[in-house]
Short mmCIF file of C-alpha atoms in Angstrom, two decimals:
data_model
loop_
_atom_site.label_atom_id
_atom_site.label_comp_id
_atom_site.label_asym_id
_atom_site.label_seq_id
_atom_site.Cartn_x
_atom_site.Cartn_y
_atom_site.Cartn_z
CA MET A 1 46.82 -133.26 -40.63
CA THR A 2 49.41 -131.13 -39.38
CA ALA A 3 52.18 -131.94 -37.00
CA SER A 4 52.61 -128.25 -35.56
CA ASN A 5 50.37 -125.61 -34.82
CA GLY A 6 53.16 -123.19 -34.53
CA ASN A 7 53.95 -122.48 -38.28
CA GLY A 8 51.56 -124.88 -39.94
CA VAL A 9 54.27 -127.08 -41.52
CA PRO A 10 52.54 -130.31 -42.74
CA ALA A 11 53.47 -133.61 -40.94
CA GLU A 12 55.60 -135.85 -43.09
CA PHE A 13 56.03 -139.66 -41.97
CA ILE A 14 58.82 -142.05 -42.44
CA THR A 15 58.75 -145.64 -41.13
CA VAL A 16 61.59 -146.85 -38.87
CA GLY A 17 62.17 -150.52 -38.07
CA ALA A 18 60.57 -153.51 -39.69
CA GLY A 19 57.84 -156.03 -39.07
CA ASP A 20 56.41 -155.73 -35.47
CA ASP A 21 59.01 -153.26 -34.74
CA ALA A 22 57.80 -150.72 -37.42
CA ARG A 23 56.76 -147.42 -36.39
CA LYS A 24 55.60 -144.21 -38.16
CA ILE A 25 57.69 -141.12 -37.10
CA ALA A 26 56.08 -137.79 -37.64
CA MET A 27 58.34 -134.89 -38.89
CA ALA A 28 57.95 -131.36 -39.71
CA LEU A 29 60.59 -130.35 -42.36
CA GLN A 30 61.11 -126.62 -43.20
CA PRO A 31 63.31 -126.13 -46.32
CA ALA A 32 65.87 -123.33 -46.45
CA ALA A 33 65.38 -120.26 -48.81
CA ALA A 34 67.01 -120.70 -52.10
CA GLY A 35 70.86 -120.06 -51.93
CA ASN A 36 70.86 -119.99 -48.07
CA ASP A 37 73.84 -121.83 -46.95
CA LEU A 38 73.59 -121.50 -43.15
CA SER A 39 73.51 -124.64 -41.05
CA HIS A 40 70.04 -126.15 -40.65
CA VAL A 41 68.43 -126.59 -37.24
CA ILE A 42 67.38 -129.92 -35.80
CA TRP A 43 65.35 -130.14 -32.68
CA LEU A 44 65.65 -133.17 -30.22
CA GLY A 45 63.00 -132.98 -27.73
CA GLY A 46 62.85 -134.18 -24.07
CA TYR A 47 61.15 -137.03 -22.32
CA ARG A 48 57.39 -137.10 -23.16
CA SER A 49 57.62 -133.84 -24.99
CA ASP A 50 56.81 -133.13 -28.75
CA MET A 51 57.75 -130.83 -31.60
CA THR A 52 54.68 -128.52 -30.78
CA GLY A 53 56.23 -127.23 -27.66
CA THR A 54 57.28 -123.72 -27.16
CA LYS A 55 61.16 -124.15 -27.67
CA ALA A 56 60.63 -126.23 -30.75
CA VAL A 57 58.24 -123.68 -32.36
CA GLU A 58 60.47 -120.80 -31.47
CA LEU A 59 63.52 -122.47 -33.04
CA ALA A 60 61.36 -123.16 -36.24
CA GLY A 61 60.54 -119.41 -36.27
CA LEU A 62 64.26 -118.62 -35.83
CA ALA A 63 65.27 -120.77 -38.79
CA ALA A 64 62.41 -119.03 -40.89
CA ARG A 65 63.81 -115.71 -39.96
CA LEU A 66 67.29 -116.76 -40.89
CA GLY A 67 66.12 -118.35 -44.11
CA THR A 68 67.59 -121.72 -43.19
CA GLY A 69 66.05 -125.21 -42.81
CA CYS A 70 64.45 -126.56 -39.70
CA VAL A 71 63.72 -130.20 -38.66
CA ARG A 72 61.30 -131.32 -35.81
CA PHE A 73 60.08 -134.68 -35.14
CA ASP A 74 58.41 -136.78 -32.38
CA TYR A 75 59.98 -139.94 -31.15
CA SER A 76 57.84 -143.02 -31.11
CA GLY A 77 55.25 -142.97 -28.41
CA HIS A 78 55.39 -139.17 -28.38
CA GLY A 79 53.27 -136.60 -30.16
CA ALA A 80 52.01 -137.36 -33.62
CA SER A 81 54.31 -140.48 -34.12
CA GLY A 82 53.11 -144.09 -33.74
CA GLY A 83 54.50 -146.73 -31.45
CA ALA A 84 53.98 -147.22 -27.70
CA PHE A 85 55.64 -145.04 -25.28
CA VAL A 86 56.52 -148.00 -23.03
CA ASP A 87 58.53 -149.60 -25.80
CA GLY A 88 60.78 -146.43 -25.78
CA THR A 89 64.44 -146.73 -25.04
CA ILE A 90 67.40 -144.42 -25.79
CA SER A 91 68.51 -146.75 -28.41
CA ARG A 92 65.07 -146.90 -30.00
CA TRP A 93 64.75 -143.11 -30.11
CA LEU A 94 68.44 -142.70 -31.28
CA GLU A 95 67.63 -145.05 -34.17
CA GLU A 96 64.61 -142.74 -35.03
CA THR A 97 66.74 -139.67 -34.67
CA LEU A 98 69.36 -140.97 -37.27
CA ALA A 99 66.61 -142.00 -39.62
CA VAL A 100 65.12 -138.52 -39.44
CA ILE A 101 68.57 -136.88 -39.97
CA ASP A 102 69.32 -139.04 -42.86
CA HIS A 103 65.94 -138.44 -44.36
CA ALA A 104 66.12 -134.60 -43.95
CA ALA A 105 69.64 -134.41 -45.48
CA LYS A 106 68.24 -136.04 -48.58
CA THR A 107 65.01 -134.28 -48.63
CA LEU A 108 66.16 -130.82 -47.78
CA GLY A 109 69.62 -131.05 -49.22
CA SER A 110 71.11 -129.90 -46.01
CA ARG A 111 74.97 -130.61 -45.54
CA ARG A 112 75.42 -129.12 -42.02
CA ALA A 113 73.20 -128.89 -39.06
CA VAL A 114 73.07 -127.78 -35.50
CA LEU A 115 71.47 -130.23 -33.09
CA VAL A 116 69.41 -128.48 -30.34
CA GLY A 117 68.65 -131.00 -27.64
CA SER A 118 66.42 -130.45 -24.51
CA SER A 119 66.71 -132.70 -21.49
CA MET A 120 66.90 -136.24 -22.80
CA GLY A 121 67.22 -134.68 -26.27
CA GLY A 122 70.65 -133.59 -25.08
CA TRP A 123 71.74 -137.14 -24.35
CA ILE A 124 70.32 -138.30 -27.56
CA ALA A 125 72.22 -135.31 -29.42
CA LEU A 126 75.44 -136.61 -27.78
CA ARG A 127 74.91 -140.21 -28.91
CA ALA A 128 73.78 -139.07 -32.40
CA VAL A 129 77.15 -137.14 -32.94
CA ALA A 130 79.08 -140.22 -31.97
CA GLU A 131 77.05 -142.27 -34.37
CA LEU A 132 77.28 -139.84 -37.30
CA ALA A 133 81.07 -139.35 -36.78
CA GLY A 134 82.78 -140.61 -39.97
CA ARG A 135 79.76 -141.68 -41.79
CA GLY A 136 79.70 -139.15 -44.33
CA GLY A 137 76.42 -137.15 -45.25
CA ILE A 138 75.46 -134.36 -42.92
CA ASP A 139 78.09 -132.55 -40.67
CA ILE A 140 77.15 -131.40 -37.16
CA ALA A 141 78.15 -127.66 -36.86
CA GLY A 142 77.30 -127.52 -33.32
CA LEU A 143 75.28 -128.52 -30.33
CA VAL A 144 72.93 -126.55 -28.13
CA LEU A 145 72.09 -128.59 -25.07
CA ILE A 146 69.29 -127.22 -22.85
CA ALA A 147 69.10 -128.64 -19.23
CA PRO A 148 70.83 -131.71 -20.84
CA ALA A 149 70.23 -134.88 -19.06
CA PRO A 150 72.88 -137.58 -20.30
CA ASP A 151 72.91 -140.77 -18.38
CA PHE A 152 69.70 -139.55 -16.47
CA THR A 153 68.50 -143.28 -15.99
CA SER A 154 71.72 -144.62 -14.35
CA ASP A 155 72.81 -141.29 -12.63
CA LEU A 156 69.52 -139.44 -11.63
CA ILE A 157 66.91 -142.29 -11.52
CA GLU A 158 68.44 -145.56 -10.43
CA PRO A 159 70.29 -144.19 -7.34
CA ASN A 160 67.02 -142.63 -5.84
CA LEU A 161 64.67 -145.48 -6.54
CA THR A 162 62.55 -146.41 -3.55
CA GLU A 163 61.91 -149.93 -2.45
CA ALA A 164 58.28 -149.72 -3.86
CA GLU A 165 59.88 -148.55 -7.21
CA ARG A 166 62.42 -151.25 -7.17
CA THR A 167 59.69 -153.96 -6.59
CA ALA A 168 57.46 -152.45 -9.26
CA LEU A 169 60.30 -152.61 -11.73
CA ALA A 170 61.03 -156.26 -11.02
CA GLU A 171 57.28 -157.42 -10.74
CA ARG A 172 55.71 -155.28 -13.35
CA GLY A 173 58.62 -153.98 -15.52
CA GLN A 174 57.91 -150.27 -14.98
CA PHE A 175 56.98 -147.65 -12.29
CA GLU A 176 55.19 -144.43 -12.44
CA GLU A 177 55.62 -141.12 -10.66
CA PRO A 178 53.61 -137.88 -10.73
CA THR A 179 55.05 -135.05 -12.69
CA PRO A 180 54.42 -131.18 -12.51
CA TYR A 181 54.38 -131.03 -16.37
CA GLY A 182 51.00 -132.66 -17.06
CA PRO A 183 48.05 -134.76 -15.57
CA ASP A 184 49.61 -138.16 -16.47
CA PRO A 185 52.58 -139.64 -14.54
CA ASN A 186 55.94 -140.36 -16.01
CA ILE A 187 56.42 -143.84 -16.80
CA TYR A 188 59.89 -145.55 -16.29
CA THR A 189 60.47 -148.95 -17.61
CA ARG A 190 62.91 -151.68 -16.89
CA LYS A 191 63.77 -151.77 -20.65
CA LEU A 192 64.51 -148.03 -20.75
CA ILE A 193 66.67 -148.22 -17.54
CA GLU A 194 68.62 -151.31 -18.76
CA ASP A 195 69.17 -149.74 -22.24
CA GLY A 196 70.28 -146.51 -20.55
CA ARG A 197 73.30 -148.29 -19.06
CA ASP A 198 74.37 -149.24 -22.65
CA ASN A 199 74.17 -145.79 -23.85
CA ARG A 200 76.13 -143.95 -21.22
CA VAL A 201 78.40 -141.01 -22.24
CA LEU A 202 79.63 -139.74 -19.02
CA THR A 203 82.28 -142.51 -18.72
CA GLY A 204 85.36 -140.84 -20.37
CA ALA A 205 86.07 -137.89 -22.66
CA ILE A 206 83.25 -137.03 -25.12
CA GLU A 207 84.63 -135.86 -28.45
CA THR A 208 81.89 -134.15 -30.48
CA GLY A 209 84.23 -132.47 -33.04
CA CYS A 210 82.03 -129.23 -32.70
CA PRO A 211 81.23 -126.29 -30.67
CA VAL A 212 78.94 -126.98 -27.75
CA HIS A 213 76.75 -124.42 -25.92
CA ILE A 214 74.95 -125.81 -22.72
CA LEU A 215 72.23 -123.73 -20.95
CA GLN A 216 71.28 -124.79 -17.52
CA GLY A 217 68.81 -123.52 -15.01
CA MET A 218 70.23 -123.47 -11.36
CA ALA A 219 66.77 -123.94 -9.91
CA ASP A 220 65.99 -126.97 -12.08
CA PRO A 221 64.34 -129.48 -9.79
CA ASP A 222 64.87 -132.45 -12.39
CA VAL A 223 68.49 -132.17 -13.49
CA PRO A 224 70.82 -130.66 -10.83
CA TYR A 225 73.17 -127.97 -12.20
CA GLY A 226 76.13 -129.98 -11.05
CA HIS A 227 75.00 -132.32 -13.87
CA ALA A 228 75.77 -129.87 -16.39
CA VAL A 229 79.04 -128.98 -14.83
CA ARG A 230 79.97 -132.74 -14.77
CA LEU A 231 79.12 -132.99 -18.47
CA MET A 232 81.35 -129.74 -19.35
CA GLU A 233 84.10 -131.57 -17.74
CA HIS A 234 83.71 -134.83 -20.06
CA LEU A 235 83.68 -132.30 -22.93
CA SER A 236 86.98 -130.76 -22.08
CA GLY A 237 88.35 -131.23 -25.45
CA ASP A 238 85.91 -129.19 -27.25
CA ASP A 239 84.80 -125.52 -27.58
CA VAL A 240 82.29 -125.40 -24.88
CA VAL A 241 80.30 -122.64 -23.28
CA LEU A 242 78.22 -123.16 -20.10
CA THR A 243 75.48 -120.60 -19.37
CA MET A 244 74.00 -120.88 -15.89
CA ILE A 245 70.72 -119.21 -15.43
CA ARG A 246 70.23 -118.62 -11.65
CA ASP A 247 66.60 -118.67 -11.56
CA GLY A 248 66.05 -121.02 -14.50
CA ASP A 249 63.80 -124.18 -14.08
CA HIS A 250 63.99 -127.22 -16.17
CA ARG A 251 62.00 -126.14 -18.94
CA LEU A 252 63.81 -122.79 -19.69
CA SER A 253 60.69 -121.67 -21.62
CA ARG A 254 60.28 -118.20 -20.13
CA PRO A 255 60.76 -115.38 -22.79
CA GLN A 256 64.02 -114.61 -21.25
CA ASP A 257 65.17 -118.12 -21.43
CA ILE A 258 63.93 -118.42 -24.98
CA ALA A 259 65.98 -115.45 -26.08
CA LYS A 260 69.24 -117.06 -24.69
CA ILE A 261 68.37 -120.31 -26.39
CA LEU A 262 67.89 -118.62 -29.73
CA GLU A 263 70.96 -116.52 -29.25
CA ALA A 264 73.08 -119.50 -28.84
CA THR A 265 71.50 -121.29 -31.68
CA GLU A 266 71.81 -118.49 -34.26
CA ALA A 267 75.50 -118.00 -33.32
CA LEU A 268 76.28 -121.78 -34.07
CA VAL A 269 74.04 -121.63 -37.14
CA ARG A 270 75.92 -118.65 -38.40
CA GLY A 271 79.37 -120.40 -37.47
CA GLN A 272 80.31 -117.66 -35.03
#
């Protein structure tokens, strides 16, 4: 099977977790051209997205044009990966992210990488940088955060829960809400929300140790642009650029949006 219909990179799988918690994580690993020492690109998708989406495939294409490596993967419960979506938490998906990064560093020989995180992937990127700091191995050369949603469970979901949703969480452990991005409703579990509180990053200064470029649509109905401004304030010690796209939505998948994402990513990959 192939994990991507974008460039035909075959799927590879690693197992994360043990026993009943083991799940197979699907990855698409593009090696760099011989002698190319540019930073690799690692894609971190959003909630319920996968590595075959427009932005992920476009980034893989950028990496191919630059001759550098690219890593895409699906969290458990997403895309081609195993595991149940309702078992997902930020901690669980972060564990998988770190396992993929470690595997890619060994397999592709990459020493430096730019993390490109979309929506929830932006939150996981920030957590991953903190976990990787001082560990040795791969260095993070930069972050591109697209409509980033750090702490979205505690800051964007919990304050807006209806009584019916609170009751569903208490009695069934989850609630559903319709989404414009597909026929199936979004599912939010009590486990996800409780774990989100333990992974908050907007509680103090965020030290990434690398340049950060945030791209945010001002017409985003899911993550208000004020959330990106707040994140930038917590990143005050870093080299941070915030690009506001006045008519941009949450996906930022229009050609003009993709162009801005690729431009920001290429600059960090080249160390500019």
